[in-house]
Structure formats: structure tokens, C-alpha cells
GROMACS .gro file of N, CA, C and O in nm:
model
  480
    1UNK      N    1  -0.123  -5.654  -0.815
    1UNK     CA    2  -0.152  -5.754  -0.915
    1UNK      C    3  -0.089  -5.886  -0.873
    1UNK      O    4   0.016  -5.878  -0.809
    2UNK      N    5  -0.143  -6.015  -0.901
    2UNK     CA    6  -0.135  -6.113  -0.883
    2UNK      C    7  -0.058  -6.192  -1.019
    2UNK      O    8  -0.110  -6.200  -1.130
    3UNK      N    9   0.088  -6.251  -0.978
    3UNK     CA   10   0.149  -6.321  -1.091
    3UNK      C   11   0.147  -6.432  -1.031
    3UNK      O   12   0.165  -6.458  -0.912
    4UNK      N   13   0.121  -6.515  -1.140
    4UNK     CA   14   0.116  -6.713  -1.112
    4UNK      C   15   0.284  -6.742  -1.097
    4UNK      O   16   0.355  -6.706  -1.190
    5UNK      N   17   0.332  -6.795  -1.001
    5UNK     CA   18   0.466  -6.847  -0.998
    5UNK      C   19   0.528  -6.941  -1.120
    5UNK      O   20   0.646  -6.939  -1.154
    6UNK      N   21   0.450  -7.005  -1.163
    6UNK     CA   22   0.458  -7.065  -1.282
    6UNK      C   23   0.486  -6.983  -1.408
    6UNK      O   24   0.570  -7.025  -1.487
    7UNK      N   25   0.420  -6.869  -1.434
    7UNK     CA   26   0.443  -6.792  -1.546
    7UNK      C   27   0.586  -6.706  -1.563
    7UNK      O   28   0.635  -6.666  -1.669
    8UNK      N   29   0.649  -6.683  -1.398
    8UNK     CA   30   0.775  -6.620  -1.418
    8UNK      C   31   0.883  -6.708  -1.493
    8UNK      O   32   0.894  -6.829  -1.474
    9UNK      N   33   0.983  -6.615  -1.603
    9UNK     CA   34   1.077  -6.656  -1.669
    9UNK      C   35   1.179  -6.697  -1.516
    9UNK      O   36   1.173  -6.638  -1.408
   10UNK      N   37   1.250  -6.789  -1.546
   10UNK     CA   38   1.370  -6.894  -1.500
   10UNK      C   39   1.422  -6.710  -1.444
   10UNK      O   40   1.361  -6.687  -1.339
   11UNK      N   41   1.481  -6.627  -1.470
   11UNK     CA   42   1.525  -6.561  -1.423
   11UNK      C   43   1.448  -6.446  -1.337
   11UNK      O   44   1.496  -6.366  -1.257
   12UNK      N   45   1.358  -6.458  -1.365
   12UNK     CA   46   1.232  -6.372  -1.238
   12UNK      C   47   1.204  -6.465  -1.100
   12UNK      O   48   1.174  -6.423  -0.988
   13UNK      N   49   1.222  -6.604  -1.143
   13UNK     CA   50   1.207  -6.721  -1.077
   13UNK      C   51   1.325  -6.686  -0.925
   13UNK      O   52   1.303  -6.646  -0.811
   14UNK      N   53   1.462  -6.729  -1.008
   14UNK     CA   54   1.565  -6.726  -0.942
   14UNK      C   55   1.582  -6.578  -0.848
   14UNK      O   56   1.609  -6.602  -0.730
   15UNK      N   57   1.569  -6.427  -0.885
   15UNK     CA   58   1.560  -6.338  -0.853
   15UNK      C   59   1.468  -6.353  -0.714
   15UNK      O   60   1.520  -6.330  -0.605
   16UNK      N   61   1.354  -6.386  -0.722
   16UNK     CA   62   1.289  -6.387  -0.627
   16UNK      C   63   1.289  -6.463  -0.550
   16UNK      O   64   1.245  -6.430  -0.440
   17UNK      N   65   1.345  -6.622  -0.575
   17UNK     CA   66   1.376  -6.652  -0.477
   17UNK      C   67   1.511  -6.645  -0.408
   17UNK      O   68   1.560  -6.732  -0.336
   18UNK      N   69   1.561  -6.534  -0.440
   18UNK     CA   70   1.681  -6.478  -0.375
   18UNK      C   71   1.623  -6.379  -0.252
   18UNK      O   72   1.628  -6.391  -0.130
   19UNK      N   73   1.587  -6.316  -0.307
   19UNK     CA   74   1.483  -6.200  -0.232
   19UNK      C   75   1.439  -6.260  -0.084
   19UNK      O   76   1.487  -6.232   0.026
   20UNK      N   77   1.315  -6.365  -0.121
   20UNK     CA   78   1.266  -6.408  -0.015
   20UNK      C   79   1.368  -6.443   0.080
   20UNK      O   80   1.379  -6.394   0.192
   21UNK      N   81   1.433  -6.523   0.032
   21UNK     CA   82   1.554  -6.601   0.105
   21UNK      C   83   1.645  -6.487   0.226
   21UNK      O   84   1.669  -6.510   0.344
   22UNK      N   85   1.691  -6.330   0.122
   22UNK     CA   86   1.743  -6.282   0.189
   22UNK      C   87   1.629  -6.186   0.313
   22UNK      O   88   1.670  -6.111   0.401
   23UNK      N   89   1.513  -6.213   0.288
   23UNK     CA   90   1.410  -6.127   0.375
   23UNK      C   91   1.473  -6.206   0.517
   23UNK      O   92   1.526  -6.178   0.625
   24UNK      N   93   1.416  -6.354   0.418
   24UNK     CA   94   1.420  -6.472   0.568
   24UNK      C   95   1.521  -6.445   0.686
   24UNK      O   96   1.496  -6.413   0.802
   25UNK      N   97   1.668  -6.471   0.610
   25UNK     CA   98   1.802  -6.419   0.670
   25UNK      C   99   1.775  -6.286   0.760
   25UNK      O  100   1.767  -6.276   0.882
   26UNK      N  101   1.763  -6.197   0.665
   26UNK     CA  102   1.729  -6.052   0.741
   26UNK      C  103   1.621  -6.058   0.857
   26UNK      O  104   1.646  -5.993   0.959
   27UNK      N  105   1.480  -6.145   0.847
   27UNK     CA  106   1.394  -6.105   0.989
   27UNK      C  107   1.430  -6.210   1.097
   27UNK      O  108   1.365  -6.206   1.201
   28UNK      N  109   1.560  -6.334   1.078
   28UNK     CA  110   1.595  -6.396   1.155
   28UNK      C  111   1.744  -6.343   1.264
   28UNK      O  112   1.790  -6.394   1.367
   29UNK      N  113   1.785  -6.217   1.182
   29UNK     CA  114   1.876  -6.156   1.214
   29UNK      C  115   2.048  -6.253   1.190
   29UNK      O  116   2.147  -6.269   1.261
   30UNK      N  117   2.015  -6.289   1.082
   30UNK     CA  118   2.150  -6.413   1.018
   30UNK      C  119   2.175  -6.281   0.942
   30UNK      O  120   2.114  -6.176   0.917
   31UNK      N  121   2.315  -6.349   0.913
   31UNK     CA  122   2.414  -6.260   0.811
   31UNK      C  123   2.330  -6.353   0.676
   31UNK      O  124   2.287  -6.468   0.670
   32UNK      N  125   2.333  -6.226   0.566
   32UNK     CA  126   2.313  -6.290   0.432
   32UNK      C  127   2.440  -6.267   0.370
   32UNK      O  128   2.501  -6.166   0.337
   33UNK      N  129   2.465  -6.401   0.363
   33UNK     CA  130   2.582  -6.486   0.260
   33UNK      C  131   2.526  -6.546   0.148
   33UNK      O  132   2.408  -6.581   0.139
   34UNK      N  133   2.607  -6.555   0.068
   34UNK     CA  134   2.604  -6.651  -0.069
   34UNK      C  135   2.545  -6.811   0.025
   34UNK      O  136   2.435  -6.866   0.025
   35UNK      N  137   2.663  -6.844   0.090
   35UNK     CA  138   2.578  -7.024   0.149
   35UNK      C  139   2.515  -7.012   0.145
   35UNK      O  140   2.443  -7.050   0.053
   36UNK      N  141   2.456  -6.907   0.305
   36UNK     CA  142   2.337  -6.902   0.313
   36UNK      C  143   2.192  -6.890   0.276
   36UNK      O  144   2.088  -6.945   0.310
   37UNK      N  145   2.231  -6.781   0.181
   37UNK     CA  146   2.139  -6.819   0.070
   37UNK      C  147   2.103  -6.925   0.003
   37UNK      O  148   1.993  -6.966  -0.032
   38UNK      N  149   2.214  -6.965  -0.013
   38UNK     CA  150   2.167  -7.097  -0.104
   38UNK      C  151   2.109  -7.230  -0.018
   38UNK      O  152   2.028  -7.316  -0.056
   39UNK      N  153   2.179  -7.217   0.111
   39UNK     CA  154   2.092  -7.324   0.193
   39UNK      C  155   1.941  -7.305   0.230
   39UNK      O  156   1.869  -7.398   0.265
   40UNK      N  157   1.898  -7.166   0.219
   40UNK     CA  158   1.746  -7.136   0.242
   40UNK      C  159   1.667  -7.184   0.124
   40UNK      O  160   1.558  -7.241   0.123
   41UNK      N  161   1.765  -7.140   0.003
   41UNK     CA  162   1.673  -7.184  -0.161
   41UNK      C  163   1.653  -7.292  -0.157
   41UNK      O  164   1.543  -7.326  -0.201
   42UNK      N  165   1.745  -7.400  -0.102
   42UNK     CA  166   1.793  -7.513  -0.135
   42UNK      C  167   1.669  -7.624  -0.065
   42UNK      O  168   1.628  -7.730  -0.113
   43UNK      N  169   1.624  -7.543   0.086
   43UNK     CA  170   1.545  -7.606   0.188
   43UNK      C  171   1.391  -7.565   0.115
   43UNK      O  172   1.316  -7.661   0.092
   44UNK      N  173   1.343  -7.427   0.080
   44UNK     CA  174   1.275  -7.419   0.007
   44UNK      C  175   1.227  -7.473  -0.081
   44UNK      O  176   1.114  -7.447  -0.123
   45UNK      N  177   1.331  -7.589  -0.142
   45UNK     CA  178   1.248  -7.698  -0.248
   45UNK      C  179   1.272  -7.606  -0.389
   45UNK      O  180   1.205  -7.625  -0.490
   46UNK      N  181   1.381  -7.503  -0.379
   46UNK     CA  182   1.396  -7.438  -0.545
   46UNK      C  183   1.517  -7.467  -0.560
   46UNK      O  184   1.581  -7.536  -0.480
   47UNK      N  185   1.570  -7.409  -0.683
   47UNK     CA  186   1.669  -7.441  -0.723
   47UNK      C  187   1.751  -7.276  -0.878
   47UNK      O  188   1.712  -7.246  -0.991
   48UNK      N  189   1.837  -7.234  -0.813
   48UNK     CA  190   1.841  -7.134  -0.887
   48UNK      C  191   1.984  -7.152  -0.966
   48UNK      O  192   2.061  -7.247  -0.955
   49UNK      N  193   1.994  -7.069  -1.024
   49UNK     CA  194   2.081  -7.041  -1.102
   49UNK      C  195   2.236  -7.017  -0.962
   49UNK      O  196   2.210  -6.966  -0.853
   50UNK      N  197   2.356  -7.057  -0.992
   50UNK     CA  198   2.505  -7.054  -0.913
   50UNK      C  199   2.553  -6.951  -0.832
   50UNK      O  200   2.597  -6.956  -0.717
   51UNK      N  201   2.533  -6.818  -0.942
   51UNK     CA  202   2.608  -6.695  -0.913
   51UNK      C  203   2.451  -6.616  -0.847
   51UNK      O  204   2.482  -6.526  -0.768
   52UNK      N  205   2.332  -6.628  -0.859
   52UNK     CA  206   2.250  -6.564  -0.787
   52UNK      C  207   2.278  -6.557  -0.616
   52UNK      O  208   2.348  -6.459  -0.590
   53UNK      N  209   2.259  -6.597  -0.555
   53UNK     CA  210   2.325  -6.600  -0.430
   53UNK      C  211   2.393  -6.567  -0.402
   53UNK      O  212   2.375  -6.531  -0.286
   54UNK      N  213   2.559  -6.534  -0.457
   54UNK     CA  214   2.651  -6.473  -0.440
   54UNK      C  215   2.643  -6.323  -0.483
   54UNK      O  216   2.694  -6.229  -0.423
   55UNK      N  217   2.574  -6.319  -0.590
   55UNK     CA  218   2.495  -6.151  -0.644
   55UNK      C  219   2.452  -6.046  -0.529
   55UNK      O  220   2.484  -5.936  -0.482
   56UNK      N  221   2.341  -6.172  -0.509
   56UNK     CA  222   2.298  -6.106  -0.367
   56UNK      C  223   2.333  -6.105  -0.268
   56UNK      O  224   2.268  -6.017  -0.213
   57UNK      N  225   2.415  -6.157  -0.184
   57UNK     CA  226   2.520  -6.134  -0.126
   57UNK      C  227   2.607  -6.042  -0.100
   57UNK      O  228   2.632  -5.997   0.012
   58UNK      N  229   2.676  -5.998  -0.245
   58UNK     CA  230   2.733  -5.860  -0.237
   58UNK      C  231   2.687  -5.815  -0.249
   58UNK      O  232   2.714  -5.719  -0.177
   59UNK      N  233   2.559  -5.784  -0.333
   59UNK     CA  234   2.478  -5.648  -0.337
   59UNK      C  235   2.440  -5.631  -0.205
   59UNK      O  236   2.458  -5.513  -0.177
   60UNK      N  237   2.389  -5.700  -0.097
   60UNK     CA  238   2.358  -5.651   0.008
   60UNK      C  239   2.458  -5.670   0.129
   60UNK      O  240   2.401  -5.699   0.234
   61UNK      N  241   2.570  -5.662   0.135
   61UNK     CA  242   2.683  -5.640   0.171
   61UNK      C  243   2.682  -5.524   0.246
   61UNK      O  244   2.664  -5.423   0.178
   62UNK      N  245   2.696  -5.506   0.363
   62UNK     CA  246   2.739  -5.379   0.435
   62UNK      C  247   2.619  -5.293   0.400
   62UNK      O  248   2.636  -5.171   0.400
   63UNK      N  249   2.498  -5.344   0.369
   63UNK     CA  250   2.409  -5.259   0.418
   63UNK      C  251   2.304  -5.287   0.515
   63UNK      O  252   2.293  -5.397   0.569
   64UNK      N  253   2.222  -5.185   0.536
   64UNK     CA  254   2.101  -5.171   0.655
   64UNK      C  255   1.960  -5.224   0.603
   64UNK      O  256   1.864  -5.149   0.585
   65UNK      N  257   1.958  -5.360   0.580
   65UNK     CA  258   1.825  -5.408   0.523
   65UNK      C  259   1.712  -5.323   0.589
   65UNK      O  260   1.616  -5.282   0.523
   66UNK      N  261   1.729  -5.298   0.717
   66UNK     CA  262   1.559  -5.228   0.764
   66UNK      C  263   1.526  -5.126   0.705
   66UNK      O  264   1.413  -5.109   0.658
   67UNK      N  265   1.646  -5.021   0.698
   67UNK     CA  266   1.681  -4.938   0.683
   67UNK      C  267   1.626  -4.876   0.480
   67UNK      O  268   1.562  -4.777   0.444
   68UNK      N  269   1.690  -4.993   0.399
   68UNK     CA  270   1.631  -4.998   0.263
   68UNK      C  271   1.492  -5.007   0.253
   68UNK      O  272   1.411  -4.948   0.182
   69UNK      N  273   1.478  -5.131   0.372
   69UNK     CA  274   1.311  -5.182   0.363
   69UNK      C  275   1.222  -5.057   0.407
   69UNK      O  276   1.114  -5.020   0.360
   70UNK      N  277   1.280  -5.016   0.484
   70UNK     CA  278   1.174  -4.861   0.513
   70UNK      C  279   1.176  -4.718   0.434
   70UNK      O  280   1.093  -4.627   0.428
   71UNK      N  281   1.281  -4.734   0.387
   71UNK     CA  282   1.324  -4.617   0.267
   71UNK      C  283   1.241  -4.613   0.158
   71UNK      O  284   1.223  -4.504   0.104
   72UNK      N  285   1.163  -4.753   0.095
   72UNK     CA  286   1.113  -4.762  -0.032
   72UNK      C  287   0.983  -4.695   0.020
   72UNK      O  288   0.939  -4.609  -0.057
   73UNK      N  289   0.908  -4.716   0.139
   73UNK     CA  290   0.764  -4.663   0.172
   73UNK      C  291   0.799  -4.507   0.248
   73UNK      O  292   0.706  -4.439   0.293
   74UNK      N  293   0.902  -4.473   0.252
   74UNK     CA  294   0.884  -4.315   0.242
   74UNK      C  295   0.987  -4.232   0.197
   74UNK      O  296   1.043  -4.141   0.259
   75UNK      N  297   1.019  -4.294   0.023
   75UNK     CA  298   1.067  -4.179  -0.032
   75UNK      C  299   0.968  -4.086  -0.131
   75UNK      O  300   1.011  -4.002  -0.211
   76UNK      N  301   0.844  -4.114  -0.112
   76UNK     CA  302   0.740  -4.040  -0.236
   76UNK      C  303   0.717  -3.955  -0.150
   76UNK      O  304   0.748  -3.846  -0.200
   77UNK      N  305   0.655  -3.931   0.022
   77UNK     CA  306   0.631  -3.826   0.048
   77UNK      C  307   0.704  -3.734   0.130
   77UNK      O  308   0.667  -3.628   0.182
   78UNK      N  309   0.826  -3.797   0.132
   78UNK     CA  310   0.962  -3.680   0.151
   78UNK      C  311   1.019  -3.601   0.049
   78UNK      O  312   1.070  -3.490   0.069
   79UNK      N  313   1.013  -3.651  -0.050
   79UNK     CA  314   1.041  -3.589  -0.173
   79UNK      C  315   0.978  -3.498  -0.221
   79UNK      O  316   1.041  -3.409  -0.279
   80UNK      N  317   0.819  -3.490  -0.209
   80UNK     CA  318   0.714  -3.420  -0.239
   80UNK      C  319   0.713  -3.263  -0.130
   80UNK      O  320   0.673  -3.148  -0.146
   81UNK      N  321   0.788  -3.352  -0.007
   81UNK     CA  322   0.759  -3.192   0.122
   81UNK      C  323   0.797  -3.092   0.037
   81UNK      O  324   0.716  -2.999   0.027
   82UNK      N  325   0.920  -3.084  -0.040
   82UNK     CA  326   0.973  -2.922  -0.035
   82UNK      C  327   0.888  -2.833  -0.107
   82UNK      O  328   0.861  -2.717  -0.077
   83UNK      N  329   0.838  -2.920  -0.239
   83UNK     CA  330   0.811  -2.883  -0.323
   83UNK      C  331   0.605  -2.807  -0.283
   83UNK      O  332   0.535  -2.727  -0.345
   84UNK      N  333   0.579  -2.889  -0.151
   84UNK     CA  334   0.446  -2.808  -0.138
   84UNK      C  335   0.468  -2.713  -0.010
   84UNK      O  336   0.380  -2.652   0.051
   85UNK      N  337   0.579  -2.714   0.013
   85UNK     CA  338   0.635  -2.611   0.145
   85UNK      C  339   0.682  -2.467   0.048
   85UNK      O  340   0.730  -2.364   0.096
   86UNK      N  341   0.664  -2.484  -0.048
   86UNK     CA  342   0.729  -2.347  -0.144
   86UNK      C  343   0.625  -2.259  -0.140
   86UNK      O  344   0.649  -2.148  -0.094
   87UNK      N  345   0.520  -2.281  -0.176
   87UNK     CA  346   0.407  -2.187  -0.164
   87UNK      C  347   0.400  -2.174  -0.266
   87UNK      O  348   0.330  -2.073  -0.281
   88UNK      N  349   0.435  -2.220  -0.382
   88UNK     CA  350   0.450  -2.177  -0.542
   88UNK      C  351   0.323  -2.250  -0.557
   88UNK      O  352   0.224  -2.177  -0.548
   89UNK      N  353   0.301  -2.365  -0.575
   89UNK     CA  354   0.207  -2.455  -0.654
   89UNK      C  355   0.059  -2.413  -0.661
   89UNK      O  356   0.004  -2.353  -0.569
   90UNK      N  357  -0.003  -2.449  -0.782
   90UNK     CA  358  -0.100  -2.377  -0.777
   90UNK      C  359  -0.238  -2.403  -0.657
   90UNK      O  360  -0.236  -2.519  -0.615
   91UNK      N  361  -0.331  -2.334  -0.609
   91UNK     CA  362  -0.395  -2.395  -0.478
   91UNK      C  363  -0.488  -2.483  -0.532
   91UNK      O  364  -0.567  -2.505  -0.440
   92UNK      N  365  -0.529  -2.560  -0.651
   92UNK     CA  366  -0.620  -2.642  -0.667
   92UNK      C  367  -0.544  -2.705  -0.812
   92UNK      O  368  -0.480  -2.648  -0.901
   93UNK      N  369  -0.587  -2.860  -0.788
   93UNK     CA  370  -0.590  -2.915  -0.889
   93UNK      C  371  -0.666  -2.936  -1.032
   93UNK      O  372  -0.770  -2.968  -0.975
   94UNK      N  373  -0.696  -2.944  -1.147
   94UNK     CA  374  -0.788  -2.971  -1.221
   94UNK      C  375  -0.793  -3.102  -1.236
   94UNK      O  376  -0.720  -3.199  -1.218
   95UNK      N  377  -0.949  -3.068  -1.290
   95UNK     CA  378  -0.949  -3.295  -1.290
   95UNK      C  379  -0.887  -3.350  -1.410
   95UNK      O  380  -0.916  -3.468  -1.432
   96UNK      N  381  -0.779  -3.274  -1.521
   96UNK     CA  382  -0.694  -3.305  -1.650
   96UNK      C  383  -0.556  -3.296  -1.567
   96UNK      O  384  -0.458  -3.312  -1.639
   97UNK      N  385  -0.526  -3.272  -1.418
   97UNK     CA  386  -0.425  -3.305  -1.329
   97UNK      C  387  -0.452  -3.423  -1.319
   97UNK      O  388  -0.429  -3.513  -1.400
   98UNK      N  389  -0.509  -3.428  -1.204
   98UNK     CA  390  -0.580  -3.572  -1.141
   98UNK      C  391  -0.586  -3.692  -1.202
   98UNK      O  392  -0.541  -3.795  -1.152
   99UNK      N  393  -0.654  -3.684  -1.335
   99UNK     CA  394  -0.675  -3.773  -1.416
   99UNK      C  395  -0.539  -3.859  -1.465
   99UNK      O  396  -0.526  -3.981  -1.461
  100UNK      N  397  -0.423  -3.741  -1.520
  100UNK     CA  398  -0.281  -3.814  -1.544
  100UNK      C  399  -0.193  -3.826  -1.470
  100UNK      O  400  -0.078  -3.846  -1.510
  101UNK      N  401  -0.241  -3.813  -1.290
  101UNK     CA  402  -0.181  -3.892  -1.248
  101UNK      C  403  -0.153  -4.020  -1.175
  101UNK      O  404  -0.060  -4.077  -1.119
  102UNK      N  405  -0.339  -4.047  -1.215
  102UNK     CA  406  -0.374  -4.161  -1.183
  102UNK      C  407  -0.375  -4.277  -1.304
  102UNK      O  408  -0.413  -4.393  -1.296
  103UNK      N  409  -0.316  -4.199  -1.425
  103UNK     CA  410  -0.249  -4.314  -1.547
  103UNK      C  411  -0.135  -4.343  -1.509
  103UNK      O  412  -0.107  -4.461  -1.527
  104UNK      N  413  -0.035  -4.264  -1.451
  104UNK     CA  414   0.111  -4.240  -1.452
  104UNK      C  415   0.152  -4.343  -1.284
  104UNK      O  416   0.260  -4.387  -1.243
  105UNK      N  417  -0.007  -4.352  -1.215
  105UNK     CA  418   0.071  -4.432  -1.079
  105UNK      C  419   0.093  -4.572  -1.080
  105UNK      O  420   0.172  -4.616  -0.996
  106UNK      N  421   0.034  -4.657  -1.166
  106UNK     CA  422   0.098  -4.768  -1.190
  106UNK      C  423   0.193  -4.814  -1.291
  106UNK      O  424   0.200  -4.929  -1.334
  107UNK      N  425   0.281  -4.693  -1.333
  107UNK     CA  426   0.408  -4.741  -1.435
  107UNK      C  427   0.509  -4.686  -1.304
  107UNK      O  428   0.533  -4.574  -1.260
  108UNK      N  429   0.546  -4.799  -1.271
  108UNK     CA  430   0.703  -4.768  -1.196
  108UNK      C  431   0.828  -4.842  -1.225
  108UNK      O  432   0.849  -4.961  -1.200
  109UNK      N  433   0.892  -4.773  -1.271
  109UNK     CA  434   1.078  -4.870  -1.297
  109UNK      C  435   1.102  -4.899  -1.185
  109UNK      O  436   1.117  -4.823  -1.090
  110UNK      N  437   1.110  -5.043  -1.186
  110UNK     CA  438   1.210  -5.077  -1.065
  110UNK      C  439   1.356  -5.107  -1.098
  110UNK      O  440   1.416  -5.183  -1.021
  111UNK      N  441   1.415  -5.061  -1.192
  111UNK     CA  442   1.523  -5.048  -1.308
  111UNK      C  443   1.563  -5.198  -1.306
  111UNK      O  444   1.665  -5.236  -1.249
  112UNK      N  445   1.469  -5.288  -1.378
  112UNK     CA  446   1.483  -5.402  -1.404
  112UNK      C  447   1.510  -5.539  -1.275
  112UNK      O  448   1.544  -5.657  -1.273
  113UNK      N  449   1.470  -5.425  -1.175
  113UNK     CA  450   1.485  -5.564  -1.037
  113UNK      C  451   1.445  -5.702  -1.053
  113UNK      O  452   1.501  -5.803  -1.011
  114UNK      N  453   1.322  -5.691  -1.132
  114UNK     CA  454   1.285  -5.760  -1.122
  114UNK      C  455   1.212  -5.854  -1.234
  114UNK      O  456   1.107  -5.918  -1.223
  115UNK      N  457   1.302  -5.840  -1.345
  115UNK     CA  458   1.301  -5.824  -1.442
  115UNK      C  459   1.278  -5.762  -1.579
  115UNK      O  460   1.284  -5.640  -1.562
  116UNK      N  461   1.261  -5.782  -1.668
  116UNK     CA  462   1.256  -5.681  -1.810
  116UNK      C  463   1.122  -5.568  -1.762
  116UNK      O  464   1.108  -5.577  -1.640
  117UNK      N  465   1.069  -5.515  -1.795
  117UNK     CA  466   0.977  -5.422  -1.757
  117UNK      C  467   0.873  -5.407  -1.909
  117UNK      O  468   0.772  -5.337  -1.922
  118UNK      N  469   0.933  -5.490  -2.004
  118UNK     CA  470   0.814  -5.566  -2.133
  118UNK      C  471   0.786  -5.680  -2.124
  118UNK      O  472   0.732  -5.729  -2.223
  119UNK      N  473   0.806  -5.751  -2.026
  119UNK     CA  474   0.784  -5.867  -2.001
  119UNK      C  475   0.669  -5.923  -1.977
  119UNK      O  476   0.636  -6.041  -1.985
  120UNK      N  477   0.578  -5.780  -1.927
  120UNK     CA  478   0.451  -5.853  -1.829
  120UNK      C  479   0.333  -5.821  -1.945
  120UNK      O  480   0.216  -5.854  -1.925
   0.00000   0.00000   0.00000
């Protein structure tokens, strides 16, 4: 789905452009710092909120950005191995399977990353 940059609240705003900022850092192979961050926002032409930058900063502190970045696209079907390696499950789906779980695949918590999750 497509959100207008304009419609994000001041704090979805700032969030994301933390994000980008720290991608930038990360595929240039710079340390992400609070400055630094803020000198990327800053060149960017935005302007965020003080303590965002430093947020992110420590939150990503001593970790393996690639490492996260590749974790999010394969924890659904590592998680799923054991459970069809059991031999338990039944051998066919019904289409009253199917059906709810193609309601259930576009509600995902991102436990407020990215803001309220009634917001949209």
C-alpha cells in the first residue's frame, strides 16, 4: 500500500526518516550515530524531532543491520519447517482454511514501529 508522505503524523514522519537515514549509514558502511543521523536528516531537507536520532542510535547499537535486514524475510518460513516436518498436519487444506488465511495476511504488528496500528 501506498501512504502520501504528507498524511504521516509528525511522529511517523520523524520515525522514518530515521530509518532511511540509518539504511543510508548502513549501505554506505558508516557507523550509525546520533550525529550522524542527524547530519543525513538534516541534508535530506527534514527536520525531526532531538532525541530521535539518538533513539536510533542506541537501538541499533552493537547490532548486525544485514543480519536484522535479512531476518525479517525469513522468519515465516523457518518457523513454519518444524511444524510441516511433523507429519501431523492434515494432508489437504479446505477452502474455510485458505480463505482465513488470506484475511489474517495483511494484519501484521509491527509492535508499533511504526506507529499506532489505529492510525491508518
Amino acid at each position: 500500500a501506498t501512504v502520501a508522505a504528507s498524511s504521516l503524523s509528525k511522529q511517523e514522519h520523524d520515525e522514518l526518516c530515521c530509518s532511511y537515514a540509518a539504511l543510508l549509514l548502513h549501505d554506505d558502511d558508516q557507523e550509525i550515530s546520533a550525529e550522524k543521523l542527524a547530519k543525513v536528516i538534516k541534508a535530506s531537507g527534514n527536520d525531526v524531532e532531538s532525541y530521535w536520532p539518538d533513539l536510533f542510535a542506541k537501538a541499533l547499537e552493537g547490532q548486525d543491520i544485514a543480519k536484522l535486514l535479512t531476518a525479517i524475510g525469513s522468519a515465516g518460513p523457518a518457523a513454519a519447517a518444524p511444524a510441516a516436518a511433523a507429519g501431523d498436519a492434515p494432508a489437504a487444506e479446505t477452502k474455510e482454511d485458505k480463505k482465513k488465511e488470506d484475511e489474517d495476511a495483511g494484519d501484521v504488528d509491527m509492535g508499533g514501529l511504526f506507529g499506532a496500528d489505529d492510525e491508518y
